[in-house]
Tab-separated table of C-alpha atoms in Angstrom:
chain	number	residue	atom	x	y	z
U	176	MET	CA	103.216	34.070	163.338
U	177	ALA	CA	102.722	37.248	165.401
U	178	THR	CA	102.717	40.630	163.687
U	179	LEU	CA	103.493	44.209	164.730
U	180	LEU	CA	102.540	47.476	163.056
U	181	VAL	CA	105.768	49.345	162.229
U	182	SER	CA	105.579	52.713	160.433
U	183	GLY	CA	102.184	51.845	158.996
U	184	ARG	CA	103.287	48.435	157.733
U	185	ARG	CA	102.346	45.103	159.293
U	186	GLU	CA	105.599	43.211	160.048
U	187	ARG	CA	105.864	39.494	160.788
U	188	ILE	CA	107.607	38.722	164.080
U	189	PRO	CA	109.691	35.531	164.304
U	190	PRO	CA	109.469	33.668	167.623
U	191	PHE	CA	111.777	34.146	170.601
U	192	PRO	CA	114.769	34.565	170.738
U	193	HIS	CA	114.629	36.621	167.525
U	194	HIS	CA	115.380	40.306	168.108
U	195	LYS	CA	112.043	41.372	166.600
U	196	ASP	CA	110.231	39.295	169.210
U	197	TYR	CA	111.971	41.473	171.799
U	198	VAL	CA	110.364	44.571	170.239
U	199	LEU	CA	106.942	42.939	170.452
U	200	ARG	CA	107.473	41.970	174.102
U	201	CYS	CA	108.585	45.515	174.955
U	202	ARG	CA	105.371	46.843	173.482
U	203	LYS	CA	103.295	44.421	175.533
U	204	PHE	CA	105.275	45.059	178.714
U	205	PHE	CA	105.147	48.852	178.641
U	206	PHE	CA	101.680	49.254	177.153
U	207	PHE	CA	99.584	46.546	178.795
U	208	ARG	CA	95.933	47.421	179.391
U	209	SER	CA	95.209	45.195	182.386
U	210	PRO	CA	97.076	43.096	184.985
U	211	LEU	CA	95.827	39.930	183.267
U	212	GLU	CA	97.257	41.039	179.930
U	213	PHE	CA	100.561	41.754	181.681
U	214	LEU	CA	100.676	38.269	183.200
U	215	LEU	CA	100.090	36.612	179.816
U	216	ILE	CA	103.012	38.295	178.014
U	217	ARG	CA	105.064	35.711	176.106
U	218	ARG	CA	103.403	32.551	177.336
U	219	ALA	CA	102.895	33.914	180.850
U	220	ILE	CA	106.563	34.787	181.417
U	221	ALA	CA	105.687	36.860	184.495
U	222	LEU	CA	104.077	33.832	186.164
U	223	ARG	CA	107.032	31.625	185.288
U	224	GLU	CA	109.404	34.232	186.753
U	225	PHE	CA	107.291	34.292	189.904
U	226	PHE	CA	107.473	30.531	190.411
U	227	ARG	CA	111.198	30.437	189.590
U	228	GLY	CA	111.734	33.139	192.195
U	229	ILE	CA	109.913	31.122	194.838
U	230	ARG	CA	111.973	28.048	193.930
U	231	HIS	CA	115.314	29.881	194.125
U	232	GLY	CA	114.465	32.115	197.083
U	233	PHE	CA	115.106	35.432	195.323
U	234	VAL	CA	113.576	37.519	192.541
U	235	ILE	CA	114.621	36.531	188.999
U	236	PRO	CA	115.137	39.510	186.645
U	237	ARG	CA	113.958	39.449	183.048
U	238	GLU	CA	116.773	41.625	181.691
U	239	LEU	CA	120.501	41.286	182.266
U	240	LEU	CA	122.269	44.560	181.444
U	241	LEU	CA	125.956	43.818	180.975
U	242	ASP	CA	128.981	46.024	180.231
U	243	PRO	CA	131.667	44.011	178.402
U	244	THR	CA	134.046	47.006	178.564
U	245	SER	CA	134.308	50.481	180.078
U	246	ALA	CA	136.388	51.696	177.129
U	247	CYS	CA	134.841	53.884	174.437
U	248	ASN	CA	135.985	55.367	171.148
U	249	LEU	CA	134.082	58.594	171.937
U	250	ARG	CA	134.105	60.951	174.901
U	251	CYS	CA	130.578	62.343	175.157
U	252	HIS	CA	130.010	65.439	177.262
U	253	GLY	CA	128.308	64.511	180.554
U	254	CYS	CA	128.856	60.733	180.243
U	255	TRP	CA	129.953	58.848	183.353
U	256	ALA	CA	131.792	56.039	181.521
U	257	ALA	CA	135.142	57.751	181.988
U	258	ASP	CA	134.613	57.700	185.780
U	259	TYR	CA	134.861	53.913	185.906
U	260	GLN	CA	138.298	52.410	186.337
U	261	ALA	CA	140.112	52.988	183.042
U	262	GLY	CA	140.334	50.003	180.744
U	263	SER	CA	138.079	47.703	182.768
U	264	GLN	CA	136.618	44.788	180.863
U	265	LEU	CA	135.231	41.344	181.493
U	266	SER	CA	137.080	38.492	179.814
U	267	PHE	CA	135.301	36.417	177.193
U	268	GLU	CA	135.355	33.469	179.585
U	269	LYS	CA	133.720	35.532	182.337
U	270	LEU	CA	131.071	36.917	179.992
U	271	ASP	CA	130.313	33.386	178.822
U	272	ASP	CA	130.085	32.185	182.423
U	273	ILE	CA	127.731	35.024	183.438
U	274	LEU	CA	125.427	34.297	180.502
U	275	SER	CA	125.411	30.590	181.344
U	276	GLN	CA	124.400	31.431	184.913
U	277	ALA	CA	121.668	33.752	183.601
U	278	GLU	CA	120.314	31.051	181.294
U	279	ALA	CA	120.229	28.569	184.166
U	280	LEU	CA	118.087	31.029	186.146
U	281	GLY	CA	115.741	31.506	183.176
U	282	ILE	CA	116.740	35.081	182.253
U	283	PRO	CA	115.793	35.442	178.553
U	284	ASP	CA	117.401	38.741	177.511
U	285	CYS	CA	120.864	40.297	177.701
U	286	LEU	CA	121.373	43.954	176.847
U	287	MET	CA	124.908	45.358	176.659
U	288	SER	CA	126.185	48.870	177.223
U	289	GLY	CA	129.486	50.332	178.351
U	290	GLY	CA	131.675	52.036	177.328
U	291	GLU	CA	131.152	51.071	173.719
U	292	PRO	CA	130.219	47.381	173.507
U	293	LEU	CA	131.187	47.066	169.821
U	294	LEU	CA	134.815	47.453	170.836
U	295	ARG	CA	134.271	43.783	171.789
U	296	LYS	CA	132.479	43.000	168.508
U	297	ALA	CA	134.076	39.604	167.824
U	298	ASP	CA	133.494	38.383	171.381
U	299	ILE	CA	129.858	39.528	171.363
U	300	LEU	CA	129.111	37.758	168.098
U	301	GLN	CA	130.640	34.591	169.500
U	302	LEU	CA	128.517	34.904	172.640
U	303	CYS	CA	125.386	35.285	170.503
U	304	ARG	CA	126.296	32.071	168.699
U	305	ARG	CA	126.954	30.174	171.937
U	306	HIS	CA	123.828	31.382	173.750
U	307	ARG	CA	121.137	30.809	171.152
U	308	ARG	CA	118.362	30.751	173.773
U	309	MET	CA	118.886	34.429	174.632
U	310	THR	CA	118.077	37.689	172.857
U	311	PHE	CA	120.889	40.277	172.786
U	312	GLY	CA	120.713	44.047	172.314
U	313	LEU	CA	123.563	46.568	172.301
U	314	PHE	CA	123.365	50.237	173.296
U	315	THR	CA	125.950	51.577	170.872
U	316	ASN	CA	127.152	54.925	169.515
U	317	GLY	CA	126.833	53.377	166.045
U	318	THR	CA	130.234	54.436	164.742
U	319	LEU	CA	131.584	50.872	164.534
U	320	VAL	CA	128.684	49.366	162.583
U	321	ASP	CA	129.770	47.939	159.214
U	322	GLU	CA	128.421	45.638	156.510
U	323	ALA	CA	130.082	42.539	157.949
U	324	LEU	CA	128.387	43.115	161.309
U	325	ALA	CA	124.991	43.729	159.691
U	326	ASP	CA	125.282	40.564	157.621
U	327	GLU	CA	126.188	38.499	160.675
U	328	MET	CA	123.253	39.994	162.610
U	329	VAL	CA	120.919	38.741	159.883
U	330	ARG	CA	122.416	35.257	160.130
U	331	LEU	CA	122.233	35.192	163.924
U	332	GLY	CA	118.767	36.702	164.372
U	333	ASN	CA	119.133	37.106	168.152
U	334	LEU	CA	121.199	40.320	168.118
U	335	ASN	CA	119.925	43.890	167.811
U	336	LEU	CA	121.360	47.418	168.064
U	337	PHE	CA	120.050	50.495	169.866
U	338	LEU	CA	121.762	53.500	168.247
U	339	SER	CA	122.509	56.538	170.417
U	340	ILE	CA	121.574	59.874	168.911
U	341	GLU	CA	120.930	63.275	170.489
U	342	GLY	CA	118.797	65.117	167.924
U	343	TRP	CA	119.809	66.694	164.634
U	344	ARG	CA	123.456	67.072	163.590
U	345	GLU	CA	124.088	70.110	165.800
U	346	GLU	CA	122.726	68.517	168.997
U	347	THR	CA	124.325	65.108	168.391
U	348	ASP	CA	127.772	66.350	167.445
U	349	ALA	CA	127.760	68.871	170.315
U	350	ARG	CA	127.763	66.036	172.876
U	351	ARG	CA	129.347	63.215	170.885
U	352	GLY	CA	131.872	64.816	168.568
U	353	GLU	CA	132.024	66.162	165.028
U	354	GLY	CA	130.898	63.722	162.364
U	355	VAL	CA	129.165	61.278	164.721
U	356	TYR	CA	125.680	62.216	163.498
U	357	ASP	CA	126.462	61.280	159.905
U	358	ARG	CA	128.014	57.974	160.987
U	359	VAL	CA	124.938	57.062	163.037
U	360	LEU	CA	122.642	57.780	160.085
U	361	ALA	CA	124.862	55.625	157.876
U	362	ALA	CA	124.494	52.796	160.409
U	363	MET	CA	120.711	53.213	160.340
U	364	ASP	CA	120.671	52.992	156.554
U	365	LEU	CA	122.779	49.838	156.672
U	366	LEU	CA	120.563	48.116	159.242
U	367	ARG	CA	117.401	49.117	157.435
U	368	SER	CA	118.760	47.647	154.199
U	369	ARG	CA	119.046	44.296	156.032
U	370	ASN	CA	115.519	44.516	157.525
U	371	ILE	CA	116.842	44.574	161.085
U	372	GLY	CA	114.357	45.949	163.624
U	373	PHE	CA	116.773	48.325	165.345
U	374	ALA	CA	116.011	51.108	167.833
U	375	PHE	CA	117.134	54.624	168.606
U	376	SER	CA	118.442	55.509	172.072
U	377	ILE	CA	118.114	59.140	173.149
U	378	CYS	CA	119.360	60.904	176.266
U	379	TYR	CA	117.102	63.950	176.577
U	380	HIS	CA	118.240	66.975	178.509
U	381	ALA	CA	117.715	70.714	178.857
U	382	LYS	CA	119.380	71.503	175.527
U	383	ASN	CA	117.720	68.962	173.230
U	384	TYR	CA	114.412	68.039	174.861
U	385	GLU	CA	112.220	69.987	172.420
U	386	THR	CA	113.905	68.543	169.352
U	387	VAL	CA	113.943	64.860	170.291
U	388	CYS	CA	110.231	64.622	171.088
U	389	SER	CA	109.013	66.714	168.158
U	390	ASP	CA	106.887	65.151	165.434
U	391	ALA	CA	109.425	66.160	162.798
U	392	TYR	CA	112.292	64.380	164.538
U	393	LEU	CA	110.406	61.226	165.524
U	394	ASP	CA	108.951	61.010	162.005
U	395	PHE	CA	112.500	61.244	160.672
U	396	LEU	CA	113.708	58.372	162.870
U	397	ARG	CA	110.819	56.177	161.746
U	398	GLU	CA	111.644	56.976	158.129
U	399	LYS	CA	115.265	55.974	158.791
U	400	GLY	CA	113.998	52.538	159.810
U	401	CYS	CA	113.754	52.657	163.619
U	402	TRP	CA	111.251	50.102	164.890
U	403	PHE	CA	111.183	51.454	168.432
U	404	GLY	CA	113.043	53.785	170.775
U	405	TRP	CA	114.483	54.239	174.247
U	406	MET	CA	114.450	57.647	175.928
U	407	PHE	CA	116.469	58.354	179.066
U	408	GLN	CA	116.345	61.493	181.141
U	409	TYR	CA	119.840	62.918	181.767
U	410	ILE	CA	120.988	61.781	185.228
U	411	PRO	CA	123.845	63.783	186.820
U	412	VAL	CA	125.876	60.735	187.878
U	413	GLY	CA	129.605	61.314	188.421
U	414	ARG	CA	131.556	64.174	189.927
U	415	ASP	CA	131.931	66.000	186.616
U	416	ALA	CA	128.228	65.761	185.719
U	417	ASP	CA	126.912	68.880	183.993
U	418	LEU	CA	123.953	70.133	186.037
U	419	SER	CA	122.981	72.546	183.263
U	420	LEU	CA	121.806	69.497	181.280
U	421	CYS	CA	119.247	68.458	183.916
U	422	CYS	CA	115.646	68.958	182.841
U	423	THR	CA	113.325	71.266	184.748
U	424	PRO	CA	109.919	69.840	185.744
U	425	GLU	CA	108.345	71.705	182.836
U	426	GLN	CA	110.861	70.298	180.361
U	427	ARG	CA	110.450	66.746	181.645
U	428	ASP	CA	106.662	67.036	181.453
U	429	HIS	CA	106.919	68.429	177.927
U	430	VAL	CA	108.744	65.247	176.861
U	431	ARG	CA	106.200	63.091	178.679
U	432	ARG	CA	103.218	64.676	176.977
U	433	ARG	CA	104.721	64.808	173.487
U	434	VAL	CA	106.006	61.225	173.533
U	435	GLN	CA	102.759	59.800	174.892
U	436	ASP	CA	100.803	61.698	172.251
U	437	TYR	CA	103.113	60.467	169.481
U	438	VAL	CA	102.832	56.861	170.667
U	439	ARG	CA	99.036	57.153	170.767
U	440	ARG	CA	98.822	58.578	167.238
U	441	HIS	CA	101.382	56.363	165.521
U	442	GLY	CA	101.488	53.193	167.605
U	443	MET	CA	105.279	53.369	167.848
U	444	VAL	CA	106.975	51.713	170.817
U	445	ILE	CA	108.854	54.508	172.627
U	446	ILE	CA	109.999	53.716	176.162
U	447	ASP	CA	110.691	56.742	178.357
U	448	PHE	CA	111.694	55.154	181.653
U	449	TRP	CA	111.143	58.110	183.951
U	450	ASN	CA	107.817	59.066	182.381
U	451	ASN	CA	106.557	55.527	181.681
U	452	GLY	CA	107.016	54.358	185.271
U	453	HIS	CA	103.288	54.010	185.811
U	454	LEU	CA	103.214	51.643	182.831
U	455	ALA	CA	105.987	49.379	184.150
U	456	THR	CA	105.133	49.112	187.881
U	457	GLY	CA	107.616	51.798	188.849
U	458	CYS	CA	111.275	51.028	189.600
U	459	VAL	CA	112.259	47.565	188.384
U	460	GLY	CA	115.906	47.668	189.460
U	461	ALA	CA	117.886	45.287	191.702
U	462	GLY	CA	116.466	42.216	189.995
U	463	SER	CA	112.750	43.061	190.080
U	464	GLY	CA	112.914	43.544	186.323
U	465	PHE	CA	116.553	44.015	185.446
U	466	VAL	CA	120.028	44.074	186.915
U	467	HIS	CA	123.251	45.759	185.779
U	468	ILE	CA	126.773	44.291	185.775
U	469	ASN	CA	129.576	46.719	185.032
U	470	ALA	CA	132.875	45.969	183.296
U	471	ARG	CA	134.581	45.104	186.605
U	472	GLY	CA	131.884	42.581	187.512
U	473	ASP	CA	130.159	44.775	190.112
U	474	VAL	CA	126.430	43.964	190.312
U	475	GLU	CA	124.356	47.159	190.485
U	476	PRO	CA	120.582	47.813	190.740
U	477	CYS	CA	120.558	49.568	187.364
U	478	ALA	CA	122.886	51.268	184.903
U	479	PHE	CA	122.446	54.611	186.669
U	480	CYS	CA	122.761	53.404	190.274
U	481	HIS	CA	126.494	52.895	190.781
U	482	TYR	CA	126.546	51.163	194.168
U	483	SER	CA	127.140	47.506	194.882
U	484	ASP	CA	127.927	44.947	197.571
U	485	SER	CA	128.668	42.081	195.152
U	486	ASN	CA	131.176	41.288	192.429
U	487	LEU	CA	130.879	38.333	190.060
U	488	HIS	CA	134.571	37.542	190.373
U	489	GLU	CA	133.802	36.696	194.002
U	490	LYS	CA	130.156	35.585	193.954
U	491	THR	CA	127.745	33.823	191.642
U	492	LEU	CA	124.948	35.764	189.969
U	493	ALA	CA	122.451	34.024	192.251
U	494	GLU	CA	124.399	35.100	195.358
U	495	ALA	CA	124.534	38.682	194.093
U	496	LEU	CA	120.783	38.754	193.460
U	497	ARG	CA	120.130	37.706	197.058
U	498	SER	CA	122.690	40.129	198.556
U	499	PRO	CA	121.721	42.395	201.495
U	500	PHE	CA	121.784	45.525	199.292
U	501	PHE	CA	119.513	44.026	196.659
U	502	ARG	CA	117.100	42.582	199.234
U	503	ARG	CA	116.788	45.929	200.997
U	504	PHE	CA	116.414	47.704	197.673
U	505	ARG	CA	113.587	45.412	196.542
U	506	ARG	CA	111.752	45.687	199.843
U	507	ALA	CA	111.803	49.485	199.513
U	508	GLN	CA	110.221	49.364	196.053
U	509	PRO	CA	108.213	51.027	194.565
U	510	PHE	CA	109.619	53.934	196.665
U	511	SER	CA	106.429	55.985	196.226
U	512	GLY	CA	102.687	55.645	195.822
U	513	ASN	CA	103.044	57.887	192.786
U	514	PRO	CA	104.464	55.960	189.803
U	515	LEU	CA	105.939	59.147	188.376
U	516	ARG	CA	108.156	59.438	191.468
U	517	SER	CA	109.511	55.895	191.604
U	518	CYS	CA	113.249	56.417	191.006
U	519	PRO	CA	115.475	56.285	194.115
U	520	ILE	CA	118.111	58.399	192.357
U	521	MET	CA	116.005	61.200	190.905
U	522	ASP	CA	112.965	61.132	193.214
U	523	HIS	CA	114.074	59.726	196.593
U	524	PRO	CA	117.852	60.147	196.940
U	525	GLN	CA	117.624	60.099	200.736
U	526	VAL	CA	116.187	56.573	200.562
U	527	LEU	CA	119.048	55.450	198.328
U	528	SER	CA	121.541	56.845	200.846
U	529	SER	CA	119.938	54.875	203.668
U	530	LEU	CA	119.862	51.648	201.631
U	531	VAL	CA	123.548	51.935	200.755
U	532	ALA	CA	124.523	52.695	204.351
U	533	ALA	CA	122.400	49.914	205.873
U	534	SER	CA	123.743	47.212	203.542
U	535	GLY	CA	127.405	48.190	203.392
U	536	ALA	CA	127.296	48.815	199.630
U	537	ALA	CA	129.984	51.047	198.122
U	538	SER	CA	130.463	53.300	195.123
U	539	THR	CA	131.618	51.431	192.023
U	540	HIS	CA	133.435	54.484	190.644
U	541	LEU	CA	136.758	53.193	191.927
U	542	ASP	CA	138.853	55.937	190.344
U	543	ARG	CA	136.453	58.706	191.392
U	544	PRO	CA	134.028	57.405	194.044
U	545	GLU	CA	130.776	59.303	194.505
U	546	SER	CA	128.893	58.732	197.744
U	547	PRO	CA	125.083	58.626	197.636
U	548	GLU	CA	125.105	61.779	199.761
U	549	GLU	CA	127.147	63.602	197.104
U	550	LEU	CA	124.754	62.371	194.427
U	551	ALA	CA	121.780	63.470	196.553
U	552	CYS	CA	123.151	67.017	196.702
U	553	LYS	CA	122.613	67.166	192.933
U	554	THR	CA	119.396	65.203	192.560
U	555	GLY	CA	117.649	66.298	195.784
U	556	PRO	CA	116.673	69.745	194.453
U	557	LEU	CA	115.511	68.133	191.208
U	558	ALA	CA	113.332	65.708	193.188
U	559	GLU	CA	111.791	68.516	195.240
U	560	ALA	CA	111.030	70.514	192.109
U	561	TRP	CA	109.464	67.541	190.294
U	562	ALA	CA	107.282	66.294	193.184
U	563	PRO	CA	104.355	68.757	192.882
U	564	GLN	CA	104.312	68.387	189.094
U	565	ALA	CA	104.255	64.592	189.394
U	566	GLU	CA	101.443	64.687	191.943
U	567	ALA	CA	99.343	66.865	189.642
U	568	ILE	CA	99.958	64.535	186.683
U	569	TYR	CA	99.058	61.431	188.693
U	570	ALA	CA	95.878	63.048	189.961
U	571	GLY	CA	94.909	63.625	186.350
U	572	LEU	CA	95.280	59.969	185.298
U	573	SER	CA	92.105	58.039	184.643
U	574	GLU	CA	90.692	55.820	187.366
U	575	ARG	CA	91.525	52.773	185.249
U	576	GLU	CA	95.165	53.848	184.892
U	577	ARG	CA	95.512	54.358	188.629
U	578	GLN	CA	93.862	51.030	189.416
U	579	ASN	CA	96.094	49.198	186.934
U	580	PHE	CA	99.186	50.698	188.480
U	581	GLN	CA	98.168	50.010	192.059
U	582	GLY	CA	97.234	46.435	191.134
U	583	MET	CA	100.601	45.852	189.456
U	584	VAL	CA	102.527	47.391	192.361
U	585	SER	CA	100.637	45.156	194.770
U	586	ARG	CA	101.495	42.088	192.701
U	587	MET	CA	105.144	43.140	192.444
U	588	GLY	CA	105.272	43.529	196.214
U	589	VAL	CA	103.764	40.076	196.717
U	590	LYS	CA	106.243	38.582	194.224
U	591	ASN	CA	109.204	40.194	195.976
U	592	ARG	CA	108.057	39.167	199.455
U	593	LEU	CA	107.336	35.553	198.495
U	594	SER	CA	110.564	35.199	196.517
U	595	ASP	CA	112.939	36.940	198.917
U	596	ARG	CA	113.539	34.488	201.705
U	597	GLY	CA	115.951	35.356	204.481
U	598	ASP	CA	117.125	38.530	206.141
U	599	PRO	CA	117.994	41.588	204.001
């Protein structure tokens, strides 16, 4: 049985689809040391995805990110969830159908967000029972975690939780509401008592960036039982987005350096998407690595890119993955020769605008639509400010790091070109 070092202790990892196997695969995916090592992850899953893509005629994602509901029991400052059409949710039958389609394509993992996915707790547990060949993970605010859920997670094995937290009590409650911090810590204690390999999920921004990447805070999360962590830079999506929360280049680089140093010293799996891009071949949206389906069934490139030309009430998942918008999006990847400038939202908003216009995609914020041009007015200055910093960082990478990235980007491009048959 495989093992993983967690907080100084060697843990046994049950085979796929156990949730702890997902942690191990994340470590291998984001911290591979050579293209060959990358290709051999989980019995050469990358090669199998490549051949499945050629067979189907479009790229097969590894991760399905699915929103069972847009509703939430919290109202966090700066969150876009409230911009989606109020009360949207996918029926149990539709969720079941989407997962069946994903399994047929060979997609191994389903992550759920929202809204608050645990508002659909009973349905999600039933889906985990019905789809035993998939691993599930929920991005949750943690306030609805109870003993019954934890016990059922132990029985199922293929379900995990990623608990959102913003720092210490002051930072967390400032964005999420009074008392939320204590409820999240209680959820951590409960999951740890059941030996569940859960994760933290942090949105870092201008007001908490120093705290969340400090040794003291990351040590604390490990002591609370976190096996790994997700870190997301604040993205000003939505018309009411708070631009004061956006990180400056210096703040973003501070997080990058501190997290990478912590990972190196402690071996903890911490995935910072915008600063780990060079470790994951850049942007992996629109099916190249993952795909997002919101609570109305709109199929989006990622959870932050709220534009779509396909809805799963009208199309199959396969048809959505080969849509004009997704094909154009994939052919534009990796968007930059610098892996630290690979996001079309935060680094190349003008490219995103052109992709949306050329494919006829539309904003999925039906109550409060936001055009890509409106989004670019917010993220364009951030992209211009970050560019020189990113170029300096990339120039300072080792020759081996640069070669690994360029080799992986080349392979991703070949995979996309060979898989994507037909006009964009």
